[in-house]
Coordinates of C-alpha atoms and ligand atoms in Angstrom, one line a residue:
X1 CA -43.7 -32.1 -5.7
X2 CA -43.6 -28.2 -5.4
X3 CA -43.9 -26.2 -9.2
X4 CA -40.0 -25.0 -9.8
X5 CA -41.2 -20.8 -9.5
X6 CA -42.5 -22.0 -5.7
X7 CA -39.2 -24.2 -5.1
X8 CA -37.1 -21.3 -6.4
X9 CA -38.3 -18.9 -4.3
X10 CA -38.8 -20.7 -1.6
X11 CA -34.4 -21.9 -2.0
X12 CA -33.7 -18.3 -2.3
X13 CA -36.0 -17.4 1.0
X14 CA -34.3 -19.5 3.1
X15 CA -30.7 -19.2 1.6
X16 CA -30.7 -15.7 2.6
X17 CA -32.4 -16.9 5.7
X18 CA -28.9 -19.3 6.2
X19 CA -26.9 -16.3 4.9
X20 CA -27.8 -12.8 5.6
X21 CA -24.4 -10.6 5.2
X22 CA -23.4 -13.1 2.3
X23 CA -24.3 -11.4 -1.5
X24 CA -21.7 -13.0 -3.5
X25 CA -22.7 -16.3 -1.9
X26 CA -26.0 -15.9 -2.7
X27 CA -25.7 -14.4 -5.8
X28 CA -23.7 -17.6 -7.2
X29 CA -26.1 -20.0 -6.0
X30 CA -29.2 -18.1 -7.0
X31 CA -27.7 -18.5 -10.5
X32 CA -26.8 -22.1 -10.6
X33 CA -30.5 -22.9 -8.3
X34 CA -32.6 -21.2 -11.6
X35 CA -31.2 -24.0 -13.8
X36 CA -31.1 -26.6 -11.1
X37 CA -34.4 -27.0 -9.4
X38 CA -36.3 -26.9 -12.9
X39 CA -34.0 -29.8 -13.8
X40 CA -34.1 -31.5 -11.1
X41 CA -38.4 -31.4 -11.1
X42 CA -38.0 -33.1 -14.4
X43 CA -35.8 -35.8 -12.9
X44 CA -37.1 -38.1 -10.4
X45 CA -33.7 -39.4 -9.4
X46 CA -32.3 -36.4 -7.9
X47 CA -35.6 -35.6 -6.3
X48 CA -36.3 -35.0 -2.3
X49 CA -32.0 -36.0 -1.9
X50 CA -31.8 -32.1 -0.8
X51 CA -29.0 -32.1 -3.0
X52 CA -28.9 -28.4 -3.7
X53 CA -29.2 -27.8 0.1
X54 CA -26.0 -29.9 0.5
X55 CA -24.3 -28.1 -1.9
X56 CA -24.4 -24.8 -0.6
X57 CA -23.9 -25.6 3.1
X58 CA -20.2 -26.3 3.0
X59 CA -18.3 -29.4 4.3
X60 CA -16.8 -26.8 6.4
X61 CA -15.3 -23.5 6.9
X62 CA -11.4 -22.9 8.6
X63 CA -11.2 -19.3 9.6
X64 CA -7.8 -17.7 11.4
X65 CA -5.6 -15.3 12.9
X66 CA -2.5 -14.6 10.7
X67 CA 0.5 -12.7 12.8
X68 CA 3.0 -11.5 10.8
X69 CA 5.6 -8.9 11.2
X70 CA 6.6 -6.2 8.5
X71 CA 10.0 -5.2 8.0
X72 CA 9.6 -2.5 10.8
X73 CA 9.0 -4.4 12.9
X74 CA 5.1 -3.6 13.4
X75 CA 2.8 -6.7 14.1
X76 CA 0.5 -7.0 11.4
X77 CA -2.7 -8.9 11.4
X78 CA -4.7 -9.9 8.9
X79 CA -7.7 -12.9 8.6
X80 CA -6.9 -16.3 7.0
X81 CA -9.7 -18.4 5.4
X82 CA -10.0 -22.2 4.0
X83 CA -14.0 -22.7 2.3
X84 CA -14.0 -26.8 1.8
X85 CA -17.0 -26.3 -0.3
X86 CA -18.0 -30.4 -1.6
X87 CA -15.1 -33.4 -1.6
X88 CA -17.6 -35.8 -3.3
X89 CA -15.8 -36.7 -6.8
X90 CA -12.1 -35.9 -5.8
X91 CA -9.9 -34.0 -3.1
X92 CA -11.0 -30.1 -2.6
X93 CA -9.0 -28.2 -5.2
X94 CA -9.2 -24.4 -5.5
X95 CA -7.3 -21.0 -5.7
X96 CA -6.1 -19.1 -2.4
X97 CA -6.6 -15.3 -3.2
X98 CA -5.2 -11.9 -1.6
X99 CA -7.3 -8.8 -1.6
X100 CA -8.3 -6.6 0.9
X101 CA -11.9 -7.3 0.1
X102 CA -11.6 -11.1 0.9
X103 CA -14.3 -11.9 3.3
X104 CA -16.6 -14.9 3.4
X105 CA -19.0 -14.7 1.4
X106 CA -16.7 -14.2 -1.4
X107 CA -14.9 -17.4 -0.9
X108 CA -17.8 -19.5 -0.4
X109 CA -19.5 -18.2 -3.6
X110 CA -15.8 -19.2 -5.2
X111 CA -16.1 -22.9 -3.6
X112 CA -19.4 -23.4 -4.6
X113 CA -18.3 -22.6 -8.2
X114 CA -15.3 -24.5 -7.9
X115 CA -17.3 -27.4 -7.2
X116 CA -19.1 -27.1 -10.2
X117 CA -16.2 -26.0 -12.4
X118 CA -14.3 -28.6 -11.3
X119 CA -17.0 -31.1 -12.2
X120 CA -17.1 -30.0 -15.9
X121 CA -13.1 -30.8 -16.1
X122 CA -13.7 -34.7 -16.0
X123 CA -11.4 -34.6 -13.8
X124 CA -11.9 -36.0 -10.0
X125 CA -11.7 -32.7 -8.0
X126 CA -13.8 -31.4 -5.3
X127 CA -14.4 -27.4 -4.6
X128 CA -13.0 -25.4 -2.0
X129 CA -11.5 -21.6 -2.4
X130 CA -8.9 -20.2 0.7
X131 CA -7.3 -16.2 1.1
X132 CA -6.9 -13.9 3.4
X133 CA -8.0 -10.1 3.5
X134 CA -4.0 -9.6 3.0
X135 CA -3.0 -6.8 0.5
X136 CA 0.4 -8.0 -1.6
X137 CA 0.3 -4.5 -3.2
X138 CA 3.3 -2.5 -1.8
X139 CA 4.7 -5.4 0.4
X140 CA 8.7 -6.6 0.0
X141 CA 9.0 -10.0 -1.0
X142 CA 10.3 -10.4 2.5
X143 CA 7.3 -9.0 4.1
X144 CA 5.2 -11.4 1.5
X145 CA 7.4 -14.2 2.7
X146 CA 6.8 -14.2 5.7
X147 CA 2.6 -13.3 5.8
X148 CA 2.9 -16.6 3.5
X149 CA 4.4 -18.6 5.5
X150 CA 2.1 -17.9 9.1
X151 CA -0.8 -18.4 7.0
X152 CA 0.7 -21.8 6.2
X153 CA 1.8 -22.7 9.8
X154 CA -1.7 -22.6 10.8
X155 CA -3.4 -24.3 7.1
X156 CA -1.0 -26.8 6.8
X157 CA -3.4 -29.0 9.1
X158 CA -5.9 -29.1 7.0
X159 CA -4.5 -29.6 3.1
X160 CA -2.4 -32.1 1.5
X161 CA -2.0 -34.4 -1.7
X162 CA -5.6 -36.6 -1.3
X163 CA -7.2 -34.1 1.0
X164 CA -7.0 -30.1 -0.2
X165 CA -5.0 -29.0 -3.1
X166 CA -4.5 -25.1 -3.2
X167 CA -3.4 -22.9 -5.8
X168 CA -3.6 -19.2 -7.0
X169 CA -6.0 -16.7 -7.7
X170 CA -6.1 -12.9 -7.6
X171 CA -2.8 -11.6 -5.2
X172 CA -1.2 -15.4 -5.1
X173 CA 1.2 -16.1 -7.9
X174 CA 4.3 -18.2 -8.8
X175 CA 5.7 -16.1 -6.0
X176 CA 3.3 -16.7 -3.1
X177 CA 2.7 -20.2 -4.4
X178 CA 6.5 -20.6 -4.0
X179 CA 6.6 -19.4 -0.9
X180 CA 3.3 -21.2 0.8
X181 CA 5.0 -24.7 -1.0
X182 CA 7.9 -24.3 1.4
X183 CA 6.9 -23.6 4.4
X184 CA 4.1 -26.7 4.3
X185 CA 7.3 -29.0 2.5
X186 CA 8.8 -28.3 6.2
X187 CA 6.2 -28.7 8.1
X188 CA 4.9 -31.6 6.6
X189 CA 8.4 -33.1 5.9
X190 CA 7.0 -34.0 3.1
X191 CA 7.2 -33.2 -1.0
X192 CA 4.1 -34.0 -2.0
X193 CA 1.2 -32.3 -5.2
X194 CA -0.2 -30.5 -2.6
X195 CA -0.1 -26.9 -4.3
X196 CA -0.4 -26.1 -8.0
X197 CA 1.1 -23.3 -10.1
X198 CA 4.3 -24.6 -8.1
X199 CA 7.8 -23.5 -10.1
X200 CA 8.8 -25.5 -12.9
X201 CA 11.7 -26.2 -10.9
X202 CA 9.9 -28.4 -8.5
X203 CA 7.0 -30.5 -9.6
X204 CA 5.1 -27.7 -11.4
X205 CA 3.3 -28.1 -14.9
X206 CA 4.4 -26.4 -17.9
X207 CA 1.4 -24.6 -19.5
X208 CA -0.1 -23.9 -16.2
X209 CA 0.8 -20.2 -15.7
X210 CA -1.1 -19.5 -19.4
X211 CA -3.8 -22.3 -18.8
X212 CA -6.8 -20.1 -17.6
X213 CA -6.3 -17.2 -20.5
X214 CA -5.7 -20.1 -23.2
X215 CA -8.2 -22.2 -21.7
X216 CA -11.0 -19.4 -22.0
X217 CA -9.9 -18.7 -25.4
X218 CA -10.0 -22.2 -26.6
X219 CA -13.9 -22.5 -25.4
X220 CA -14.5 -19.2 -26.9
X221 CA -12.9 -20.6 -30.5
X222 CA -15.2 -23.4 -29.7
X223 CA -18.6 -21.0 -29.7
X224 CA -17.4 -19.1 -32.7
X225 CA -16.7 -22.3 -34.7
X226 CA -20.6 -23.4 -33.7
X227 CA -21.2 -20.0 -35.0
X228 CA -19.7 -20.9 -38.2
X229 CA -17.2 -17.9 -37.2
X230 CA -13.8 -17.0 -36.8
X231 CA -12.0 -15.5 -34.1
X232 CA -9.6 -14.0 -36.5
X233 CA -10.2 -10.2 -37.2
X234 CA -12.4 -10.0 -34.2
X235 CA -12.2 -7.1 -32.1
X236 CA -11.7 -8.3 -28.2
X237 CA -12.4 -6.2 -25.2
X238 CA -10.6 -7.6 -22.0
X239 CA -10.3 -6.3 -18.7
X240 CA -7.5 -7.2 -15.9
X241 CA -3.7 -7.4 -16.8
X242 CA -3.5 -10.2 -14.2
X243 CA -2.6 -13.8 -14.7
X244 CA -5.9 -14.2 -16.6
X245 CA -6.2 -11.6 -18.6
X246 CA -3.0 -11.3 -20.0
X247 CA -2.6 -15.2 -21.2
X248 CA -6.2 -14.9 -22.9
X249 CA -5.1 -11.8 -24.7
X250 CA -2.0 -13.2 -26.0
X251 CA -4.1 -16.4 -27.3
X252 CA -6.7 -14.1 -28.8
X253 CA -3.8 -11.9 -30.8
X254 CA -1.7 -15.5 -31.6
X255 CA -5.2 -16.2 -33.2
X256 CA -5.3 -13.3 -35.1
X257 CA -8.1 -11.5 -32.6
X258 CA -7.6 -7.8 -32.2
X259 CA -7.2 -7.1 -28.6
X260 CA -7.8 -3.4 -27.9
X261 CA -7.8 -2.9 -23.9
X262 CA -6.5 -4.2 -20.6
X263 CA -6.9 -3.1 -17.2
X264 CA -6.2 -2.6 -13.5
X265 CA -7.9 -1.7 -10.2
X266 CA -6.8 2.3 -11.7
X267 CA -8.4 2.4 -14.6
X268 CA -8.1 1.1 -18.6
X269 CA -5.9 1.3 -21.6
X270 CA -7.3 2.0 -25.4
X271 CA -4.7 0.6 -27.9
X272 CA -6.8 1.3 -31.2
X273 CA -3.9 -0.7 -33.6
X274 CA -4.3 -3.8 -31.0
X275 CA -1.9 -5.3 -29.0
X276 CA 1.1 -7.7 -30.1
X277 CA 3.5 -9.8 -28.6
X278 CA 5.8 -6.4 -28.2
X279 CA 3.2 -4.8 -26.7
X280 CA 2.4 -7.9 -24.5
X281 CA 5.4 -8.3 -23.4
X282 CA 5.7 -4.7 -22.0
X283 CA 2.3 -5.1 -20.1
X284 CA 4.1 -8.4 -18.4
X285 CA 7.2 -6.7 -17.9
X286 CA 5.5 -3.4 -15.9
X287 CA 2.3 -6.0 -13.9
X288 CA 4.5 -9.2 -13.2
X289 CA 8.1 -7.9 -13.1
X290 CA 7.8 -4.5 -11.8
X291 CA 4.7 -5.1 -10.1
X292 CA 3.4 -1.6 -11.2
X293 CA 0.1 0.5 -13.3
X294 CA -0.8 -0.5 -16.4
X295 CA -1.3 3.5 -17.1
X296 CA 2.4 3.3 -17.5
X297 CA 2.1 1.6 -20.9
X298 CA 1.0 4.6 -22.9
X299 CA 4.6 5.8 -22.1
X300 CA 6.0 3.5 -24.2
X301 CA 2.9 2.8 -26.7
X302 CA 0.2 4.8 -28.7
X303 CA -2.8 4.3 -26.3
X304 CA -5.4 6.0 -24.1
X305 CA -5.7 5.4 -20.6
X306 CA -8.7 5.9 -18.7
X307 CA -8.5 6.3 -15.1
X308 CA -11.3 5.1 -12.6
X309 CA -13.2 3.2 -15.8
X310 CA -13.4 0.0 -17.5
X311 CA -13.4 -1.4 -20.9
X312 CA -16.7 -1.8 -21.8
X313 CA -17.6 1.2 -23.7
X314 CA -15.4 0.5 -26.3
X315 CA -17.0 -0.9 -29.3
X316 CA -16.3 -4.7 -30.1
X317 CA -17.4 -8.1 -31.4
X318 CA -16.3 -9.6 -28.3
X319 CA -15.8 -8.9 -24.4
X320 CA -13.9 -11.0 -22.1
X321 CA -13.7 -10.1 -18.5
X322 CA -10.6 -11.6 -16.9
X323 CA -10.5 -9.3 -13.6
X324 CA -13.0 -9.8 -10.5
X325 CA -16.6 -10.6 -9.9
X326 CA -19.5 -8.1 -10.5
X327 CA -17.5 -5.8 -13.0
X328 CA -20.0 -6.3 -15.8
X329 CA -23.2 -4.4 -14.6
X330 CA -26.7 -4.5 -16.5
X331 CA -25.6 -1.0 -17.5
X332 CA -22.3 -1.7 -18.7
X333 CA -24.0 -5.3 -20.8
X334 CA -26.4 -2.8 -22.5
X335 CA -23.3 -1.2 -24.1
X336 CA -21.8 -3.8 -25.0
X337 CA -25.1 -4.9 -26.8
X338 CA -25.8 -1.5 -28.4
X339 CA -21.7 -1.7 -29.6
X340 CA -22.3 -5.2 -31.5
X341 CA -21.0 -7.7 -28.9
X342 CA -22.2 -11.0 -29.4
X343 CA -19.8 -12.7 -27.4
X344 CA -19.0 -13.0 -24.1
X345 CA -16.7 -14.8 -22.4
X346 CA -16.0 -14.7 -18.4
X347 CA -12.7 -15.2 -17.6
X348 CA -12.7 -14.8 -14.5
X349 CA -15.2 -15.7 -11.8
X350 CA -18.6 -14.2 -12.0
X351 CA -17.5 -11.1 -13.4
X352 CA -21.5 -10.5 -14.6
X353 CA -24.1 -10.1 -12.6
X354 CA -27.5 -11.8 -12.4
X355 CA -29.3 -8.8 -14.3
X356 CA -26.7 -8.4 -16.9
X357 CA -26.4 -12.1 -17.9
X358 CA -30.3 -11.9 -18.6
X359 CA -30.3 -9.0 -20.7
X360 CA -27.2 -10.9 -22.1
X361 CA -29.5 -14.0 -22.7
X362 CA -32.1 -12.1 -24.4
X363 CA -30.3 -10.2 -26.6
X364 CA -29.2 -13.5 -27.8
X365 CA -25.3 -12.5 -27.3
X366 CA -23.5 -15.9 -26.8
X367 CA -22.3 -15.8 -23.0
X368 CA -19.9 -18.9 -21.5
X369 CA -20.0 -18.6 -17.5
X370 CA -16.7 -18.9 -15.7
X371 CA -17.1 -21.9 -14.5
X372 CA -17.2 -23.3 -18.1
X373 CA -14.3 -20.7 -19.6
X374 CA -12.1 -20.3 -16.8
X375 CA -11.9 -24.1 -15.8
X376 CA -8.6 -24.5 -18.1
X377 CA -6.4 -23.5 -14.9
X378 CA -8.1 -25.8 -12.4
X379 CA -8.2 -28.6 -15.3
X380 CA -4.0 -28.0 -16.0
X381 CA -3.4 -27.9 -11.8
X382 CA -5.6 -31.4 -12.3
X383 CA -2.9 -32.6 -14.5
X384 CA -0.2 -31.1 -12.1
X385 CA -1.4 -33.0 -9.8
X386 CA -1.1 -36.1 -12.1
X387 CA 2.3 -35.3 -12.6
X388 CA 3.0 -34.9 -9.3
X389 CA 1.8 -38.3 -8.2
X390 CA 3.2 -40.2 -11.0
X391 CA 6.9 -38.6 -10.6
X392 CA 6.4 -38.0 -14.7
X393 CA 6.9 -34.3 -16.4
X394 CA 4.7 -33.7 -19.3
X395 CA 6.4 -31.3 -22.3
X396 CA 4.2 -28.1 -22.9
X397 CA 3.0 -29.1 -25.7
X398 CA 1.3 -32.3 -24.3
X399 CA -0.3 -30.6 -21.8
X400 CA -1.6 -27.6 -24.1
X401 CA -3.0 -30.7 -26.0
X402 CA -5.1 -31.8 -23.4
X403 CA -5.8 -28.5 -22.4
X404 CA -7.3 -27.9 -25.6
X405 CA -9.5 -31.8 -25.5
X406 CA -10.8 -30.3 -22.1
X407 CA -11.7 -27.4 -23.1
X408 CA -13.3 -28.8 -26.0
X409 CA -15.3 -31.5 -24.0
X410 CA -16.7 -28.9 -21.9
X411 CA -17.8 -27.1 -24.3
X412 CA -20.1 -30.1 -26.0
X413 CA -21.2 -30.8 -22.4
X414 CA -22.4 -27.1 -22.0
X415 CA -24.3 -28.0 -25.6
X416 CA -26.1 -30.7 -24.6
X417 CA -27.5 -29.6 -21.8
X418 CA -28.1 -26.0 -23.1
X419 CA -29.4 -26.1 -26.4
X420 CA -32.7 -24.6 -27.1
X421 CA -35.3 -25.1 -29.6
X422 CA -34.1 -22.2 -32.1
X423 CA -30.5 -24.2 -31.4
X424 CA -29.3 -21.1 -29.5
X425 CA -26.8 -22.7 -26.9
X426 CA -27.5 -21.5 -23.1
X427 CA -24.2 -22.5 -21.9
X428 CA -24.6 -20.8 -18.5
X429 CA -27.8 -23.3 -17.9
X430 CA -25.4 -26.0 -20.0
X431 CA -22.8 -26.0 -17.5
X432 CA -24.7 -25.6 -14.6
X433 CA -26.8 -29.0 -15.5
X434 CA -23.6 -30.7 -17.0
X435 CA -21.3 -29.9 -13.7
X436 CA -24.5 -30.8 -11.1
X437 CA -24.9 -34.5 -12.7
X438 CA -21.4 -35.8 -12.1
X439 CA -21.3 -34.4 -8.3
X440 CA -25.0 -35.2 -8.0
X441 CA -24.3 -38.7 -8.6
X442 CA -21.8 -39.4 -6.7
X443 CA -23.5 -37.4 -4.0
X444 CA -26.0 -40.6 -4.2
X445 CA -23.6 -43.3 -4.3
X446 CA -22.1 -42.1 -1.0
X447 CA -25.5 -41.6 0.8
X448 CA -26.2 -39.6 3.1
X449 CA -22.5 -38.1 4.8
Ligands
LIG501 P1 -4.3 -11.5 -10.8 O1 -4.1 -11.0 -9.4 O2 -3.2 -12.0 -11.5 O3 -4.9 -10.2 -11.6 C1 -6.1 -9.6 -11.2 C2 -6.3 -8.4 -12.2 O4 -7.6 -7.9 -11.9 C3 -5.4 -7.3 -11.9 O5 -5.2 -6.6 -13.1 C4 -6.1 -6.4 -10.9 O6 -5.7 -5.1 -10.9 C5 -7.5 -6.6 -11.4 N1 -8.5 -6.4 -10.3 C6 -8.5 -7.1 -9.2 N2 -9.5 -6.7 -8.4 C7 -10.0 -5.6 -9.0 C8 -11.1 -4.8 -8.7 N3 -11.8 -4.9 -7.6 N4 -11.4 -3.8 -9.6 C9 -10.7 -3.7 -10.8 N5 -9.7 -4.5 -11.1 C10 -9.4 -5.5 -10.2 O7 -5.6 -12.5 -10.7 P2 -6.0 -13.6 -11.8 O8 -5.7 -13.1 -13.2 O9 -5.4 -14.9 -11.3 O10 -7.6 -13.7 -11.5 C11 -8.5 -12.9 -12.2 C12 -9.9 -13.5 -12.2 O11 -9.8 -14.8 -12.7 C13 -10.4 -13.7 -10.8 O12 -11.8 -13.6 -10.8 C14 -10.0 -15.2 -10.4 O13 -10.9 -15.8 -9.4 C15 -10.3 -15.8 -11.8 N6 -9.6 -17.1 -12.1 C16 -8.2 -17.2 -12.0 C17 -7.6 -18.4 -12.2 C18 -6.1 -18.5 -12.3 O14 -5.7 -19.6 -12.7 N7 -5.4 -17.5 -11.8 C19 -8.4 -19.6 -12.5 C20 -9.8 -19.3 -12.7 C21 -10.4 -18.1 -12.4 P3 -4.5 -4.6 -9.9 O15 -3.2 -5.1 -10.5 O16 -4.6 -3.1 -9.9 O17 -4.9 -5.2 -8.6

């Protein structure tokens, strides 16, 4: 048996090797493989299985021509993609996401954290991730219609209630959701759980629209509690004023949490006095309803705005990035340490990078991975799914209960398998190891397929 510095650098040689123009890819599984292949020397049972290898090689990869037509007239085309990352405990399960900057390595480094993510949820779900380079920004919901609906006409194949169970991410909404729903409910002549996030209206959860932000504050209540803390008073940085980021800061402020920026691809607003559910409801009313720049809150509020930058110079006890990967740079985590952070909590999917989580790490700030504080929005599409299949509707409150048991349970799983000598809890190496063993073992039981 190789030491774990050789096995390590020998994964990450022939990872790039396997996937040359793929850095997000490789940057997720570089993360998870410095936990993993130390664990797995000191456990014989997972040894020469080439589990790791399996895991990020994916069951396979659906890539597409989308054909749509704007309203005039032009032919558009744009790139449609479906990552089935690992089916081993439960159907693939993950987000579809819009953005111009879609490409593949992005939504293979999002399946091979699903998988993971979904892992830590208890709940039997595989990983997979789906999108296209599509840009919603600008479109009519007409033109979004129908770019929704050939994407569908050529997915459809390939998804459905025990085989791939999409849902949103960044760009996809109750909107798009809505949309893709209907077009597969014809094609399929079927009405089936096969999407999540689906209108309350038919077969959606309640509590799923708020269940990643909740979720991610939940776990973070979680860390201050083991802290012998209180999230009350805090002062909270968090970037995005997307699904995400705007659930998380309404939990933080019903908490009593001082939430003093949000965000968008344009820039970031300063609200010294801290948001409230006035405010909150203004930043929904211009980024949900109206579809338009946060910048426009300081017309209504006392705030700063600052265009082209993002939150993190502001000082704070706490930073939560809710936006996009790689938006926390080892610069901008230096900052945060010099400003007093000691928490930091990713709500949306590695937002860090590799560099900053370490000087994170050693600065002994308190840092929960997004695939441990973001799972609350796969977890509540798991119990959409539920719903779904037992023709049952759960009241809000039921499901925000076990919402908050999840969220809890993941959080003792990222302790035992992250705790350190000085009882300083790694929970990135926590819920690496924690979400590995459940897929890991079934991985066995199934041999070699
Ligand atoms: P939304 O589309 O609702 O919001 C995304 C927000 O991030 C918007 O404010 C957007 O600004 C901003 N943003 C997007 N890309 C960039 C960029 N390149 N630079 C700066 N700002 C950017 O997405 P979600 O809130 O759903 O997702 C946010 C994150 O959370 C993603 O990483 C996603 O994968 C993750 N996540 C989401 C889950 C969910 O349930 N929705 C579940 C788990 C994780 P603008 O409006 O200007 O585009």
């Amino acid at each position: 048996m190789k030491d774990s510095a050789t096995g390590i650098t020998e994964f990450i040689a022939n990872l790039e090797k396997q996937n040359p123009h793929e850095p997000e890819f490789r940057q997720a599984v570089t993360e998870v493989i410095h936990d993993l292949i130390p664990f797995i020397a000191a456990n014989p049972r997972y040894q020469n299985k080439m589990l790791l290898e399996r895991l990020s090689e994916p069951d396979r990869i659906i890539t597409f021509r989308i054909s749509w037509m704007d309203d005039a007239g032009n032919i558009r085309i744009n790139r449609g993609y479906r990552v089935q990352n690992c089916n081993a405990i439960g159907p693939y399960k993950g987000g579809i996401r819009f953005h111009p900057s879609v490409n593949l390595s992005i939504l293979k480094f999002l399946a091979f954290e699903q998988t993971l993510k979904n892992s830590l949820t208890g709940l039997p779900m595989g990983g997979a991730k789906g999108g296209a380079d599509f840009d919603p920004k600008g479109k009519s919901d007409a033109e979004v219609m129908r770019f929704c609906q050939s994407m569908i006409l050529e997915l459809w194949r390939y998804i459905g209630p025990d085989t791939d169970v999409p849902a949103g991410d960044i760009g996809v909404g109750g909107r798009e959701v809505g949309y893709m729903f209907g077009q597969y409910k014809r094609l399929s002549n079927s009405f089936t759980g096969t999407f999540t996030g689906k209108g309350v209206d038919f077969g959606g959860s309640l509590g799923r629209t708020e269940a990643t932000g909740y979720g991610a504050v939940y776990i973070l209540s979680e860390v201050l509690i083991q802290n012998k803390e209180d999230i009350a008073g805090k002062r909270v940085l968090i970037s995005g004023s997307g699904n995400v980021a705007v659930y998380a800061a309404e939990k933080a402020v019903q908490m009593g949490a001082i939430v003093t920026t949000l965000s968008d691809s344009g820039g970031f607003i300063y609200d010294k006095n801290g948001f409230n559910a006035e405010k909150l409801a203004c930043i929904k009313q211009l980024k949900f309803t109206e579809r338009s720049r946060i910048e426009k809150y300081c017309d209504h509020f006392d705030a700063e705005f600052h265009a082209g930058k993002k939150p993190w110079s502001i000082p704070a006890e706490i930073a939560l990035p809710c936006a996009t990967q790689n938006e926390i740079q080892v610069v901008d985590a230096r900052t945060l340490v010099d400003n007093g952070c000691k928490y930091l909590v990713e709500g949306a999917n590695m937002p860090t990078a590799i560099d900053a989580i370490s000087l994170l790490l050693a600065s002994r700030v308190h840092f929960v991975p997004g695939k441990a504080a973001n799972a609350g929005g796969v977890a509540v599409s798991g119990l959409e799914m539920t719903q779904n299949s037992l023709r049952l509707v759960w009241s809000a409150r039921e499901v925000d209960i076990k919402l908050h048991d999840i969220m809890r349970g993941i959080h003792q799983k990222c302790a035992r398998h992250g705790s350190e000598a000085d009882g300083f809890i790694n929970y990135s190496k926590g819920a690496n190891i924690a979400g590995f063993i459940k897929v890991a073992d079934a991985m066995l039981a199934l041999g070699v397929v």
